Backbone as JSON Lines, residues from 0, in Angstrom:
{"i":0,"aa":"X","n":[19.57,-16.6,-47.14],"ca":[20.94,-16.79,-47.62],"c":[21.43,-18.23,-47.43]}
{"i":1,"aa":"X","n":[21.11,-18.78,-46.23],"ca":[21.55,-20.13,-45.92],"c":[20.43,-21.16,-46.06]}
{"i":2,"aa":"X","n":[19.27,-20.73,-46.55],"ca":[18.17,-21.66,-46.76],"c":[18.53,-22.65,-47.86]}
{"i":3,"aa":"X","n":[18.02,-23.88,-47.73],"ca":[18.36,-24.93,-48.69],"c":[17.98,-24.53,-50.11]}
{"i":4,"aa":"X","n":[16.8,-23.91,-50.26],"ca":[16.35,-23.5,-51.58],"c":[17.3,-22.49,-52.2]}
{"i":5,"aa":"X","n":[17.75,-21.53,-51.38],"ca":[18.66,-20.5,-51.88],"c":[20.03,-21.08,-52.23]}
{"i":6,"aa":"X","n":[20.48,-22.03,-51.42],"ca":[21.76,-22.67,-51.7],"c":[21.71,-23.45,-53.02]}
{"i":7,"aa":"X","n":[20.57,-24.09,-53.27],"ca":[20.4,-24.82,-54.53],"c":[20.4,-23.86,-55.72]}
{"i":8,"aa":"X","n":[19.72,-22.73,-55.55],"ca":[19.68,-21.72,-56.61],"c":[21.09,-21.18,-56.9]}
{"i":9,"aa":"X","n":[21.85,-20.95,-55.82],"ca":[23.21,-20.44,-55.98],"c":[24.06,-21.45,-56.74]}
{"i":10,"aa":"X","n":[23.95,-22.73,-56.38],"ca":[24.73,-23.77,-57.05],"c":[24.33,-23.87,-58.53]}
{"i":11,"aa":"X","n":[23.04,-23.71,-58.81],"ca":[22.59,-23.75,-60.2],"c":[23.2,-22.61,-61.0]}
{"i":12,"aa":"X","n":[23.32,-21.44,-60.37],"ca":[23.9,-20.27,-61.05],"c":[25.41,-20.45,-61.27]}
{"i":13,"aa":"X","n":[26.07,-21.05,-60.29],"ca":[27.53,-21.1,-60.32],"c":[28.07,-22.36,-60.98]}
{"i":14,"aa":"X","n":[27.24,-23.39,-61.13],"ca":[27.72,-24.69,-61.64],"c":[28.42,-24.6,-63.0]}
{"i":15,"aa":"X","n":[27.88,-23.86,-64.0],"ca":[28.61,-23.77,-65.28],"c":[30.01,-23.18,-65.14]}
{"i":16,"aa":"X","n":[30.14,-22.21,-64.23],"ca":[31.45,-21.59,-64.01],"c":[32.39,-22.56,-63.29]}
{"i":17,"aa":"X","n":[31.84,-23.35,-62.39],"ca":[32.63,-24.36,-61.66],"c":[33.18,-25.39,-62.65]}
{"i":18,"aa":"X","n":[32.33,-25.84,-63.55],"ca":[32.76,-26.82,-64.56],"c":[33.82,-26.21,-65.48]}
{"i":19,"aa":"X","n":[33.6,-24.95,-65.87],"ca":[34.56,-24.27,-66.73],"c":[35.9,-24.09,-66.01]}
{"i":20,"aa":"X","n":[35.84,-23.8,-64.69],"ca":[37.06,-23.66,-63.89],"c":[37.85,-24.97,-63.9]}
{"i":21,"aa":"X","n":[37.16,-26.09,-63.7],"ca":[37.83,-27.39,-63.71],"c":[38.45,-27.67,-65.07]}
{"i":22,"aa":"X","n":[37.73,-27.33,-66.13],"ca":[38.24,-27.55,-67.49],"c":[39.5,-26.73,-67.75]}
{"i":23,"aa":"X","n":[39.52,-25.48,-67.29],"ca":[40.69,-24.64,-67.46],"c":[41.9,-25.22,-66.74]}
{"i":24,"aa":"X","n":[41.68,-25.67,-65.51],"ca":[42.77,-26.23,-64.71],"c":[43.36,-27.47,-65.39]}
{"i":25,"aa":"X","n":[42.5,-28.41,-65.78],"ca":[43.0,-29.65,-66.36],"c":[43.57,-29.44,-67.76]}
{"i":26,"aa":"X","n":[43.08,-28.41,-68.46],"ca":[43.71,-28.04,-69.73],"c":[45.13,-27.56,-69.47]}
{"i":27,"aa":"X","n":[45.31,-26.79,-68.4],"ca":[46.64,-26.34,-68.0],"c":[47.55,-27.51,-67.66]}
{"i":28,"aa":"X","n":[47.0,-28.51,-66.97],"ca":[47.78,-29.71,-66.62],"c":[48.3,-30.4,-67.88]}
{"i":29,"aa":"X","n":[47.41,-30.57,-68.85],"ca":[47.78,-31.24,-70.11],"c":[48.88,-30.45,-70.83]}
{"i":30,"aa":"X","n":[48.69,-29.13,-70.93],"ca":[49.69,-28.29,-71.61],"c":[51.02,-28.32,-70.86]}
{"i":31,"aa":"X","n":[50.96,-28.32,-69.52],"ca":[52.17,-28.34,-68.71],"c":[52.98,-29.6,-68.89]}
{"i":32,"aa":"X","n":[52.36,-30.66,-69.34],"ca":[53.05,-31.93,-69.55],"c":[53.67,-32.04,-70.94]}
{"i":33,"aa":"X","n":[53.44,-31.05,-71.79],"ca":[53.93,-31.11,-73.16],"c":[55.24,-30.34,-73.3]}
{"i":34,"aa":"X","n":[55.99,-30.59,-74.38],"ca":[57.24,-29.85,-74.63],"c":[57.01,-28.37,-74.89]}
{"i":35,"aa":"X","n":[55.77,-28.0,-75.22],"ca":[55.46,-26.6,-75.52],"c":[55.18,-25.76,-74.28]}
{"i":36,"aa":"X","n":[55.26,-26.36,-73.1],"ca":[54.99,-25.62,-71.86],"c":[56.03,-24.52,-71.66]}
{"i":37,"aa":"X","n":[55.61,-23.37,-71.1],"ca":[56.55,-22.26,-70.85],"c":[57.49,-22.61,-69.7]}
{"i":38,"aa":"X","n":[58.56,-23.3,-70.01],"ca":[59.45,-23.89,-69.01],"c":[60.02,-22.87,-68.02]}
{"i":39,"aa":"X","n":[60.58,-21.78,-68.52],"ca":[61.22,-20.8,-67.64],"c":[60.21,-20.18,-66.68]}
{"i":40,"aa":"X","n":[59.03,-19.86,-67.19],"ca":[57.98,-19.29,-66.35],"c":[57.59,-20.26,-65.24]}
{"i":41,"aa":"X","n":[57.46,-21.54,-65.59],"ca":[57.04,-22.55,-64.61],"c":[58.13,-22.82,-63.59]}
{"i":42,"aa":"X","n":[59.38,-22.74,-63.99],"ca":[60.47,-22.92,-63.03],"c":[60.44,-21.82,-61.98]}
{"i":43,"aa":"X","n":[60.09,-20.61,-62.4],"ca":[59.97,-19.51,-61.44],"c":[58.83,-19.74,-60.47]}
{"i":44,"aa":"X","n":[57.74,-20.29,-60.98],"ca":[56.6,-20.6,-60.12],"c":[56.97,-21.67,-59.09]}
{"i":45,"aa":"X","n":[57.75,-22.66,-59.52],"ca":[58.14,-23.76,-58.64],"c":[59.08,-23.26,-57.54]}
{"i":46,"aa":"X","n":[59.86,-22.21,-57.83],"ca":[60.75,-21.65,-56.81],"c":[59.94,-21.17,-55.6]}
{"i":47,"aa":"X","n":[58.74,-20.65,-55.86],"ca":[57.87,-20.22,-54.77],"c":[57.47,-21.39,-53.89]}
{"i":48,"aa":"X","n":[57.19,-22.54,-54.5],"ca":[56.85,-23.74,-53.74],"c":[58.06,-24.23,-52.95]}
{"i":49,"aa":"X","n":[59.24,-24.12,-53.56],"ca":[60.47,-24.56,-52.9],"c":[60.75,-23.73,-51.65]}
{"i":50,"aa":"X","n":[60.42,-22.43,-51.7],"ca":[60.65,-21.57,-50.54],"c":[59.76,-21.98,-49.37]}
{"i":51,"aa":"X","n":[58.55,-22.43,-49.67],"ca":[57.66,-22.92,-48.61],"c":[58.26,-24.18,-47.99]}
{"i":52,"aa":"X","n":[58.77,-25.09,-48.84],"ca":[59.38,-26.32,-48.36],"c":[60.58,-26.02,-47.46]}
{"i":53,"aa":"X","n":[61.37,-25.0,-47.81],"ca":[62.53,-24.62,-47.0],"c":[62.09,-24.1,-45.64]}
{"i":54,"aa":"X","n":[61.03,-23.3,-45.62],"ca":[60.52,-22.79,-44.34],"c":[60.05,-23.94,-43.45]}
{"i":55,"aa":"X","n":[59.42,-24.92,-44.06],"ca":[58.94,-26.08,-43.32],"c":[60.11,-26.87,-42.75]}
{"i":56,"aa":"X","n":[61.13,-27.1,-43.57],"ca":[62.29,-27.89,-43.14],"c":[63.07,-27.21,-42.02]}
{"i":57,"aa":"X","n":[63.07,-25.87,-42.0],"ca":[63.8,-25.14,-40.96],"c":[63.02,-25.05,-39.65]}
{"i":58,"aa":"X","n":[61.75,-25.37,-39.7],"ca":[60.89,-25.21,-38.53],"c":[61.12,-26.33,-37.5]}
{"i":59,"aa":"X","n":[60.92,-25.97,-36.22],"ca":[60.99,-26.97,-35.15],"c":[59.76,-27.86,-35.14]}
{"i":60,"aa":"X","n":[58.68,-27.38,-35.75],"ca":[57.43,-28.15,-35.84],"c":[56.98,-28.16,-37.3]}
{"i":61,"aa":"X","n":[57.6,-29.01,-38.14],"ca":[57.34,-29.0,-39.59],"c":[55.88,-29.17,-39.98]}
{"i":62,"aa":"X","n":[55.18,-30.11,-39.33],"ca":[53.79,-30.36,-39.71],"c":[52.92,-29.15,-39.42]}
{"i":63,"aa":"X","n":[53.11,-28.54,-38.25],"ca":[52.31,-27.36,-37.9],"c":[52.63,-26.19,-38.81]}
{"i":64,"aa":"X","n":[53.93,-26.0,-39.09],"ca":[54.34,-24.91,-39.99],"c":[53.76,-25.11,-41.38]}
{"i":65,"aa":"X","n":[53.83,-26.35,-41.87],"ca":[53.3,-26.65,-43.19],"c":[51.8,-26.41,-43.25]}
{"i":66,"aa":"X","n":[51.1,-26.8,-42.2],"ca":[49.65,-26.61,-42.15],"c":[49.29,-25.13,-42.29]}
{"i":67,"aa":"X","n":[49.93,-24.27,-41.5],"ca":[49.58,-22.85,-41.53],"c":[50.04,-22.16,-42.81]}
{"i":68,"aa":"X","n":[51.21,-22.54,-43.33],"ca":[51.69,-21.93,-44.57],"c":[50.8,-22.3,-45.75]}
{"i":69,"aa":"X","n":[50.44,-23.58,-45.85],"ca":[49.58,-24.05,-46.93],"c":[48.21,-23.41,-46.83]}
{"i":70,"aa":"X","n":[47.66,-23.38,-45.61],"ca":[46.33,-22.81,-45.4],"c":[46.32,-21.32,-45.76]}
{"i":71,"aa":"X","n":[47.3,-20.58,-45.28],"ca":[47.37,-19.15,-45.55],"c":[47.53,-18.88,-47.04]}
{"i":72,"aa":"X","n":[48.39,-19.63,-47.7],"ca":[48.62,-19.46,-49.13],"c":[47.35,-19.74,-49.94]}
{"i":73,"aa":"X","n":[46.67,-20.81,-49.59],"ca":[45.47,-21.19,-50.34],"c":[44.3,-20.24,-50.09]}
{"i":74,"aa":"X","n":[44.15,-19.79,-48.84],"ca":[43.07,-18.85,-48.53],"c":[43.31,-17.52,-49.25]}
{"i":75,"aa":"X","n":[44.55,-17.05,-49.22],"ca":[44.88,-15.79,-49.9],"c":[44.6,-15.88,-51.39]}
{"i":76,"aa":"X","n":[45.06,-16.98,-52.01],"ca":[44.84,-17.16,-53.45],"c":[43.36,-17.24,-53.79]}
{"i":77,"aa":"X","n":[42.59,-17.95,-52.97],"ca":[41.16,-18.11,-53.23],"c":[40.41,-16.78,-53.09]}
{"i":78,"aa":"X","n":[40.76,-16.01,-52.06],"ca":[40.1,-14.72,-51.86],"c":[40.45,-13.75,-52.99]}
{"i":79,"aa":"X","n":[41.7,-13.77,-53.44],"ca":[42.1,-12.91,-54.54],"c":[41.37,-13.29,-55.83]}
{"i":80,"aa":"X","n":[41.26,-14.62,-56.07],"ca":[40.57,-15.09,-57.28],"c":[39.1,-14.69,-57.25]}
{"i":81,"aa":"X","n":[38.48,-14.8,-56.08],"ca":[37.07,-14.45,-55.97],"c":[36.86,-12.95,-56.06]}
{"i":82,"aa":"X","n":[37.68,-12.19,-55.32],"ca":[37.49,-10.74,-55.27],"c":[37.88,-10.03,-56.55]}
{"i":83,"aa":"X","n":[39.05,-10.38,-57.09],"ca":[39.52,-9.7,-58.3],"c":[38.91,-10.26,-59.57]}
{"i":84,"aa":"X","n":[38.02,-11.23,-59.41],"ca":[37.29,-11.73,-60.57],"c":[36.39,-10.68,-61.17]}
{"i":85,"aa":"X","n":[36.1,-9.62,-60.39],"ca":[35.24,-8.55,-60.91],"c":[35.87,-7.86,-62.12]}
{"i":86,"aa":"X","n":[37.2,-7.97,-62.25],"ca":[37.87,-7.37,-63.4],"c":[37.74,-8.33,-64.58]}
{"i":87,"aa":"X","n":[36.54,-8.43,-65.09],"ca":[36.21,-9.25,-66.26],"c":[36.54,-10.73,-66.07]}
{"i":88,"aa":"X","n":[36.69,-11.18,-64.82],"ca":[36.95,-12.59,-64.57],"c":[38.32,-13.06,-65.01]}
{"i":89,"aa":"X","n":[39.25,-12.11,-65.2],"ca":[40.57,-12.47,-65.75],"c":[41.45,-13.21,-64.74]}
{"i":90,"aa":"X","n":[41.51,-12.7,-63.49],"ca":[42.42,-13.29,-62.51],"c":[42.12,-14.76,-62.23]}
{"i":91,"aa":"X","n":[40.86,-15.16,-62.03],"ca":[40.59,-16.58,-61.82],"c":[41.06,-17.45,-62.97]}
{"i":92,"aa":"X","n":[40.88,-16.97,-64.19],"ca":[41.3,-17.74,-65.37],"c":[42.81,-17.91,-65.38]}
{"i":93,"aa":"X","n":[43.54,-16.82,-65.12],"ca":[45.0,-16.88,-65.09],"c":[45.47,-17.82,-63.98]}
{"i":94,"aa":"X","n":[44.84,-17.73,-62.82],"ca":[45.22,-18.56,-61.68],"c":[45.0,-20.04,-61.98]}
{"i":95,"aa":"X","n":[43.87,-20.37,-62.57],"ca":[43.56,-21.78,-62.87],"c":[44.53,-22.36,-63.88]}
{"i":96,"aa":"X","n":[44.76,-21.64,-64.95],"ca":[45.67,-22.13,-66.0],"c":[47.09,-22.25,-65.46]}
{"i":97,"aa":"X","n":[47.54,-21.25,-64.7],"ca":[48.9,-21.27,-64.16],"c":[49.11,-22.45,-63.22]}
{"i":98,"aa":"X","n":[48.16,-22.67,-62.31],"ca":[48.28,-23.79,-61.38],"c":[48.23,-25.13,-62.11]}
{"i":99,"aa":"X","n":[47.39,-25.2,-63.14],"ca":[47.34,-26.42,-63.94],"c":[48.66,-26.68,-64.65]}
{"i":100,"aa":"X","n":[49.25,-25.62,-65.2],"ca":[50.54,-25.75,-65.87],"c":[51.62,-26.24,-64.92]}
{"i":101,"aa":"X","n":[51.63,-25.7,-63.7],"ca":[52.63,-26.1,-62.71],"c":[52.48,-27.58,-62.36]}
{"i":102,"aa":"X","n":[51.25,-28.01,-62.12],"ca":[51.02,-29.42,-61.78],"c":[51.43,-30.32,-62.94]}
{"i":103,"aa":"X","n":[51.05,-29.96,-64.15],"ca":[51.42,-30.76,-65.32],"c":[52.92,-30.8,-65.51]}
{"i":104,"aa":"X","n":[53.58,-29.67,-65.29],"ca":[55.04,-29.59,-65.44],"c":[55.74,-30.46,-64.4]}
{"i":105,"aa":"X","n":[55.25,-30.45,-63.17],"ca":[55.82,-31.29,-62.12],"c":[55.65,-32.77,-62.44]}
{"i":106,"aa":"X","n":[54.47,-33.13,-62.93],"ca":[54.23,-34.53,-63.31],"c":[55.19,-34.95,-64.43]}
{"i":107,"aa":"X","n":[55.37,-34.05,-65.4],"ca":[56.27,-34.36,-66.53],"c":[57.7,-34.52,-66.05]}
{"i":108,"aa":"X","n":[58.14,-33.69,-65.1],"ca":[59.51,-33.77,-64.59],"c":[59.73,-35.04,-63.79]}
{"i":109,"aa":"X","n":[58.74,-35.41,-63.0],"ca":[58.84,-36.65,-62.21],"c":[58.91,-37.85,-63.14]}
{"i":110,"aa":"X","n":[58.07,-37.84,-64.16],"ca":[58.07,-38.93,-65.15],"c":[59.41,-38.99,-65.89]}
{"i":111,"aa":"X","n":[59.94,-37.82,-66.26],"ca":[61.21,-37.76,-66.98],"c":[62.38,-38.24,-66.15]}
{"i":112,"aa":"X","n":[62.25,-38.12,-64.81],"ca":[63.31,-38.56,-63.91],"c":[63.22,-40.06,-63.61]}
{"i":113,"aa":"X","n":[62.24,-40.73,-64.2],"ca":[62.1,-42.16,-64.01],"c":[61.3,-42.56,-62.78]}
{"i":114,"aa":"X","n":[60.72,-41.56,-62.12],"ca":[59.9,-41.85,-60.94],"c":[58.47,-42.21,-61.36]}
{"i":115,"aa":"X","n":[57.72,-42.75,-60.42],"ca":[56.35,-43.18,-60.71],"c":[55.4,-41.97,-60.72]}
{"i":116,"aa":"X","n":[54.81,-41.73,-61.88],"ca":[53.85,-40.63,-61.99],"c":[52.6,-40.92,-61.17]}
{"i":117,"aa":"X","n":[52.14,-42.15,-61.22],"ca":[50.93,-42.52,-60.5],"c":[51.13,-42.39,-59.0]}
{"i":118,"aa":"X","n":[52.34,-42.69,-58.53],"ca":[52.61,-42.55,-57.1],"c":[52.53,-41.08,-56.69]}
{"i":119,"aa":"X","n":[53.07,-40.2,-57.54],"ca":[52.98,-38.77,-57.26],"c":[51.53,-38.31,-57.2]}
{"i":120,"aa":"X","n":[50.73,-38.74,-58.18],"ca":[49.33,-38.31,-58.26],"c":[48.53,-38.88,-57.09]}
{"i":121,"aa":"X","n":[48.65,-40.19,-56.85],"ca":[47.83,-40.86,-55.84],"c":[48.25,-40.52,-54.42]}
{"i":122,"aa":"X","n":[49.56,-40.34,-54.2],"ca":[50.04,-40.06,-52.85],"c":[50.3,-38.58,-52.6]}
{"i":123,"aa":"X","n":[50.84,-37.89,-53.63],"ca":[51.25,-36.52,-53.41],"c":[50.23,-35.46,-53.76]}
{"i":124,"aa":"X","n":[49.25,-35.8,-54.6],"ca":[48.28,-34.79,-55.05],"c":[46.84,-35.1,-54.66]}
{"i":125,"aa":"X","n":[46.44,-36.33,-54.84],"ca":[45.02,-36.68,-54.69],"c":[44.47,-36.51,-53.27]}
{"i":126,"aa":"X","n":[45.18,-36.97,-52.21],"ca":[44.58,-36.9,-50.86],"c":[44.12,-35.51,-50.46]}
{"i":127,"aa":"X","n":[44.99,-34.51,-50.64],"ca":[44.59,-33.15,-50.27],"c":[43.99,-32.39,-51.44]}
{"i":128,"aa":"X","n":[44.34,-32.8,-52.67],"ca":[43.87,-32.1,-53.85],"c":[42.36,-32.14,-54.02]}
{"i":129,"aa":"X","n":[41.73,-33.21,-53.57],"ca":[40.28,-33.31,-53.69],"c":[39.59,-32.16,-52.96]}
{"i":130,"aa":"X","n":[40.12,-31.8,-51.8],"ca":[39.53,-30.72,-51.01],"c":[39.98,-29.35,-51.54]}
{"i":131,"aa":"X","n":[41.28,-29.21,-51.77],"ca":[41.81,-27.92,-52.18],"c":[41.33,-27.5,-53.57]}
{"i":132,"aa":"X","n":[41.31,-28.44,-54.5],"ca":[40.87,-28.1,-55.86],"c":[39.39,-27.76,-55.89]}
{"i":133,"aa":"X","n":[38.59,-28.47,-55.12],"ca":[37.16,-28.14,-55.04],"c":[36.98,-26.72,-54.54]}
{"i":134,"aa":"X","n":[37.75,-26.35,-53.51],"ca":[37.67,-24.99,-52.97],"c":[38.13,-23.96,-53.99]}
{"i":135,"aa":"X","n":[39.23,-24.24,-54.67],"ca":[39.77,-23.31,-55.66],"c":[38.81,-23.15,-56.84]}
{"i":136,"aa":"X","n":[38.26,-24.27,-57.31],"ca":[37.3,-24.19,-58.43],"c":[36.08,-23.37,-58.02]}
{"i":137,"aa":"X","n":[35.63,-23.54,-56.79],"ca":[34.46,-22.8,-56.32],"c":[34.78,-21.3,-56.22]}
{"i":138,"aa":"X","n":[35.94,-20.97,-55.66],"ca":[36.33,-19.57,-55.54],"c":[36.47,-18.92,-56.92]}
{"i":139,"aa":"X","n":[37.12,-19.63,-57.83],"ca":[37.31,-19.09,-59.18],"c":[35.99,-18.99,-59.94]}
{"i":140,"aa":"X","n":[35.09,-19.93,-59.68],"ca":[33.77,-19.88,-60.31],"c":[33.03,-18.62,-59.91]}
{"i":141,"aa":"X","n":[33.07,-18.29,-58.63],"ca":[32.43,-17.07,-58.16],"c":[33.14,-15.84,-58.72]}
{"i":142,"aa":"X","n":[34.48,-15.91,-58.78],"ca":[35.23,-14.79,-59.34],"c":[34.84,-14.5,-60.78]}
{"i":143,"aa":"X","n":[34.73,-15.57,-61.58],"ca":[34.35,-15.38,-62.98],"c":[32.93,-14.87,-63.1]}
{"i":144,"aa":"X","n":[32.03,-15.4,-62.26],"ca":[30.64,-14.93,-62.33],"c":[30.53,-13.48,-61.87]}
{"i":145,"aa":"X","n":[31.33,-13.09,-60.9],"ca":[31.35,-11.68,-60.49],"c":[31.71,-10.8,-61.69]}
{"i":146,"aa":"X","n":[32.74,-11.22,-62.44],"ca":[33.16,-10.45,-63.6],"c":[32.09,-10.35,-64.66]}
{"i":147,"aa":"X","n":[31.45,-11.48,-64.95],"ca":[30.42,-11.53,-65.98],"c":[29.2,-10.7,-65.57]}
{"i":148,"aa":"X","n":[28.74,-10.88,-64.33],"ca":[27.53,-10.17,-63.89],"c":[27.79,-8.67,-63.71]}
{"i":149,"aa":"X","n":[29.04,-8.31,-63.38],"ca":[29.38,-6.88,-63.3],"c":[29.27,-6.23,-64.67]}
{"i":150,"aa":"X","n":[29.81,-6.9,-65.68],"ca":[29.72,-6.37,-67.05],"c":[28.26,-6.29,-67.5]}
{"i":151,"aa":"X","n":[27.47,-7.32,-67.15],"ca":[26.05,-7.3,-67.5],"c":[25.34,-6.14,-66.82]}
{"i":152,"aa":"X","n":[25.72,-5.88,-65.56],"ca":[25.1,-4.78,-64.82],"c":[25.43,-3.44,-65.45]}
{"i":153,"aa":"X","n":[26.68,-3.27,-65.83],"ca":[27.11,-2.0,-66.44],"c":[26.41,-1.77,-67.77]}
{"i":154,"aa":"X","n":[26.46,-2.78,-68.65],"ca":[25.84,-2.62,-69.96],"c":[24.32,-2.59,-69.86]}
{"i":155,"aa":"X","n":[23.78,-3.36,-68.91],"ca":[22.33,-3.36,-68.72],"c":[21.83,-2.0,-68.29]}
{"i":156,"aa":"X","n":[22.57,-1.35,-67.38],"ca":[22.2,0.0,-66.94],"c":[22.3,1.0,-68.09]}
{"i":157,"aa":"X","n":[23.35,0.84,-68.9],"ca":[23.56,1.76,-70.02],"c":[22.44,1.68,-71.04]}
{"i":158,"aa":"X","n":[21.9,0.46,-71.22],"ca":[20.85,0.27,-72.22],"c":[19.45,0.22,-71.61]}
{"i":159,"aa":"X","n":[19.35,0.56,-70.33],"ca":[18.05,0.69,-69.69],"c":[17.31,-0.6,-69.45]}
{"i":160,"aa":"X","n":[18.03,-1.7,-69.26],"ca":[17.37,-2.98,-68.98],"c":[16.83,-3.0,-67.56]}
{"i":161,"aa":"X","n":[15.8,-3.8,-67.34],"ca":[15.16,-3.9,-66.04],"c":[16.0,-4.77,-65.1]}
{"i":162,"aa":"X","n":[16.23,-4.27,-63.88],"ca":[17.01,-4.97,-62.85],"c":[18.35,-5.5,-63.39]}
{"i":163,"aa":"X","n":[19.18,-4.66,-63.93],"ca":[20.44,-5.13,-64.52],"c":[21.44,-5.65,-63.5]}
{"i":164,"aa":"X","n":[21.3,-5.21,-62.24],"ca":[22.26,-5.61,-61.21],"c":[21.81,-6.81,-60.39]}
{"i":165,"aa":"X","n":[20.65,-7.36,-60.7],"ca":[20.13,-8.48,-59.91],"c":[21.07,-9.69,-59.93]}
{"i":166,"aa":"X","n":[21.62,-10.1,-61.09],"ca":[22.55,-11.24,-61.1],"c":[23.79,-11.0,-60.24]}
{"i":167,"aa":"X","n":[24.31,-9.76,-60.25],"ca":[25.5,-9.45,-59.45],"c":[25.18,-9.52,-57.96]}
{"i":168,"aa":"X","n":[24.05,-8.97,-57.57],"ca":[23.63,-9.01,-56.17],"c":[23.41,-10.45,-55.73]}
{"i":169,"aa":"X","n":[22.79,-11.25,-56.58],"ca":[22.55,-12.66,-56.28],"c":[23.85,-13.4,-56.07]}
{"i":170,"aa":"X","n":[24.84,-13.11,-56.91],"ca":[26.16,-13.75,-56.79],"c":[26.83,-13.35,-55.48]}
{"i":171,"aa":"X","n":[26.75,-12.06,-55.14],"ca":[27.36,-11.56,-53.91],"c":[26.72,-12.21,-52.68]}
{"i":172,"aa":"X","n":[25.4,-12.37,-52.72],"ca":[24.69,-13.02,-51.61],"c":[25.11,-14.48,-51.48]}
{"i":173,"aa":"X","n":[25.19,-15.16,-52.61],"ca":[25.58,-16.57,-52.6],"c":[27.02,-16.79,-52.22]}
{"i":174,"aa":"X","n":[27.85,-15.74,-52.35],"ca":[29.28,-15.87,-52.04],"c":[29.53,-16.03,-50.55]}
{"i":175,"aa":"X","n":[28.59,-15.58,-49.71],"ca":[28.8,-15.66,-48.26],"c":[28.86,-17.11,-47.78]}
{"i":176,"aa":"X","n":[27.83,-17.93,-48.04],"ca":[27.95,-19.34,-47.64],"c":[29.07,-20.06,-48.39]}
{"i":177,"aa":"X","n":[29.35,-19.62,-49.63],"ca":[30.43,-20.24,-50.4],"c":[31.77,-20.02,-49.72]}
{"i":178,"aa":"X","n":[31.99,-18.83,-49.16],"ca":[33.23,-18.54,-48.46],"c":[33.43,-19.47,-47.26]}
{"i":179,"aa":"X","n":[32.34,-19.77,-46.57],"ca":[32.42,-20.69,-45.43],"c":[32.82,-22.08,-45.91]}
{"i":180,"aa":"X","n":[32.2,-22.52,-47.01],"ca":[32.52,-23.83,-47.57],"c":[33.97,-23.88,-48.06]}
{"i":181,"aa":"X","n":[34.42,-22.81,-48.71],"ca":[35.79,-22.74,-49.22],"c":[36.79,-22.82,-48.07]}
{"i":182,"aa":"X","n":[36.54,-22.06,-47.01],"ca":[37.44,-22.07,-45.86],"c":[37.49,-23.47,-45.23]}
{"i":183,"aa":"X","n":[36.32,-24.1,-45.09],"ca":[36.28,-25.45,-44.49],"c":[37.05,-26.45,-45.34]}
{"i":184,"aa":"X","n":[36.87,-26.4,-46.66],"ca":[37.57,-27.31,-47.56],"c":[39.08,-27.08,-47.52]}
{"i":185,"aa":"X","n":[39.5,-25.82,-47.48],"ca":[40.93,-25.52,-47.42],"c":[41.53,-25.93,-46.08]}
{"i":186,"aa":"X","n":[40.75,-25.79,-45.03],"ca":[41.2,-26.21,-43.7],"c":[41.46,-27.72,-43.68]}
{"i":187,"aa":"X","n":[40.5,-28.47,-44.23],"ca":[40.67,-29.92,-44.3],"c":[41.84,-30.29,-45.21]}
{"i":188,"aa":"X","n":[41.92,-29.61,-46.37],"ca":[42.99,-29.88,-47.32],"c":[44.37,-29.65,-46.72]}
{"i":189,"aa":"X","n":[44.53,-28.53,-46.0],"ca":[45.81,-28.22,-45.36],"c":[46.15,-29.26,-44.3]}
{"i":190,"aa":"X","n":[45.13,-29.71,-43.57],"ca":[45.36,-30.75,-42.55],"c":[45.8,-32.06,-43.18]}
{"i":191,"aa":"X","n":[45.16,-32.44,-44.28],"ca":[45.52,-33.67,-44.97],"c":[46.92,-33.56,-45.58]}
{"i":192,"aa":"X","n":[47.23,-32.41,-46.19],"ca":[48.52,-32.25,-46.85],"c":[49.67,-32.26,-45.86]}
{"i":193,"aa":"X","n":[49.47,-31.66,-44.69],"ca":[50.55,-31.58,-43.7],"c":[50.71,-32.87,-42.91]}
{"i":194,"aa":"X","n":[49.78,-33.79,-43.01],"ca":[49.86,-35.03,-42.24],"c":[49.87,-36.26,-43.17]}
{"i":195,"aa":"X","n":[48.71,-36.54,-43.77],"ca":[48.58,-37.76,-44.56],"c":[49.46,-37.74,-45.81]}
{"i":196,"aa":"X","n":[49.4,-36.63,-46.58],"ca":[50.22,-36.54,-47.79],"c":[51.7,-36.6,-47.44]}
{"i":197,"aa":"X","n":[52.09,-35.87,-46.4],"ca":[53.48,-35.86,-45.96],"c":[53.94,-37.25,-45.56]}
{"i":198,"aa":"X","n":[53.1,-37.97,-44.86],"ca":[53.41,-39.34,-44.42],"c":[53.52,-40.29,-45.61]}
{"i":199,"aa":"X","n":[52.59,-40.17,-46.56],"ca":[52.6,-41.05,-47.73],"c":[53.85,-40.84,-48.57]}
{"i":200,"aa":"X","n":[54.25,-39.57,-48.76],"ca":[55.43,-39.29,-49.58],"c":[56.71,-39.71,-48.87]}
{"i":201,"aa":"X","n":[56.74,-39.55,-47.56],"ca":[57.93,-39.99,-46.83],"c":[58.08,-41.51,-46.86]}
């Protein structure tokens, strides 16, 4: 499971889904920056982020509170995307597009307010986003592959194909080391966001 050869095989299996996950997210970012973005829906999504900020501001230890809230939120979202991906891979796709839309919408609003878009991206998103987005793309990639291989297993069994569940089992086995990597990336991302990103924006 943790052998180098097996890890390489797992990455080879999951890489197309990882790339597709990144494409979905950045497509969402582009759409979120356009006038055609679902404004009311995105405002509701942003309210959830605002509630986290309020909890942080009310805390006696803002950095520590922010670290745990961000980490818990990201871990929960990643596990849901990976686990519920078995339902035809729908949840990871929805999660990626929605998050991309929110980021694009925020960038558009900052730009519209006359603030520096590049400052937001370089200081507010990039430092922690490199770790968090990698983790999210990886979790969603596994979620989508779970959905695809589950459908292949079901139809393969129905039509009498040989070893129809092998791809699903392989994905499940590869998900174990992936979960460790996802948790580590989110841990680092939450640490960076609660310290370095917070300091840069202040």
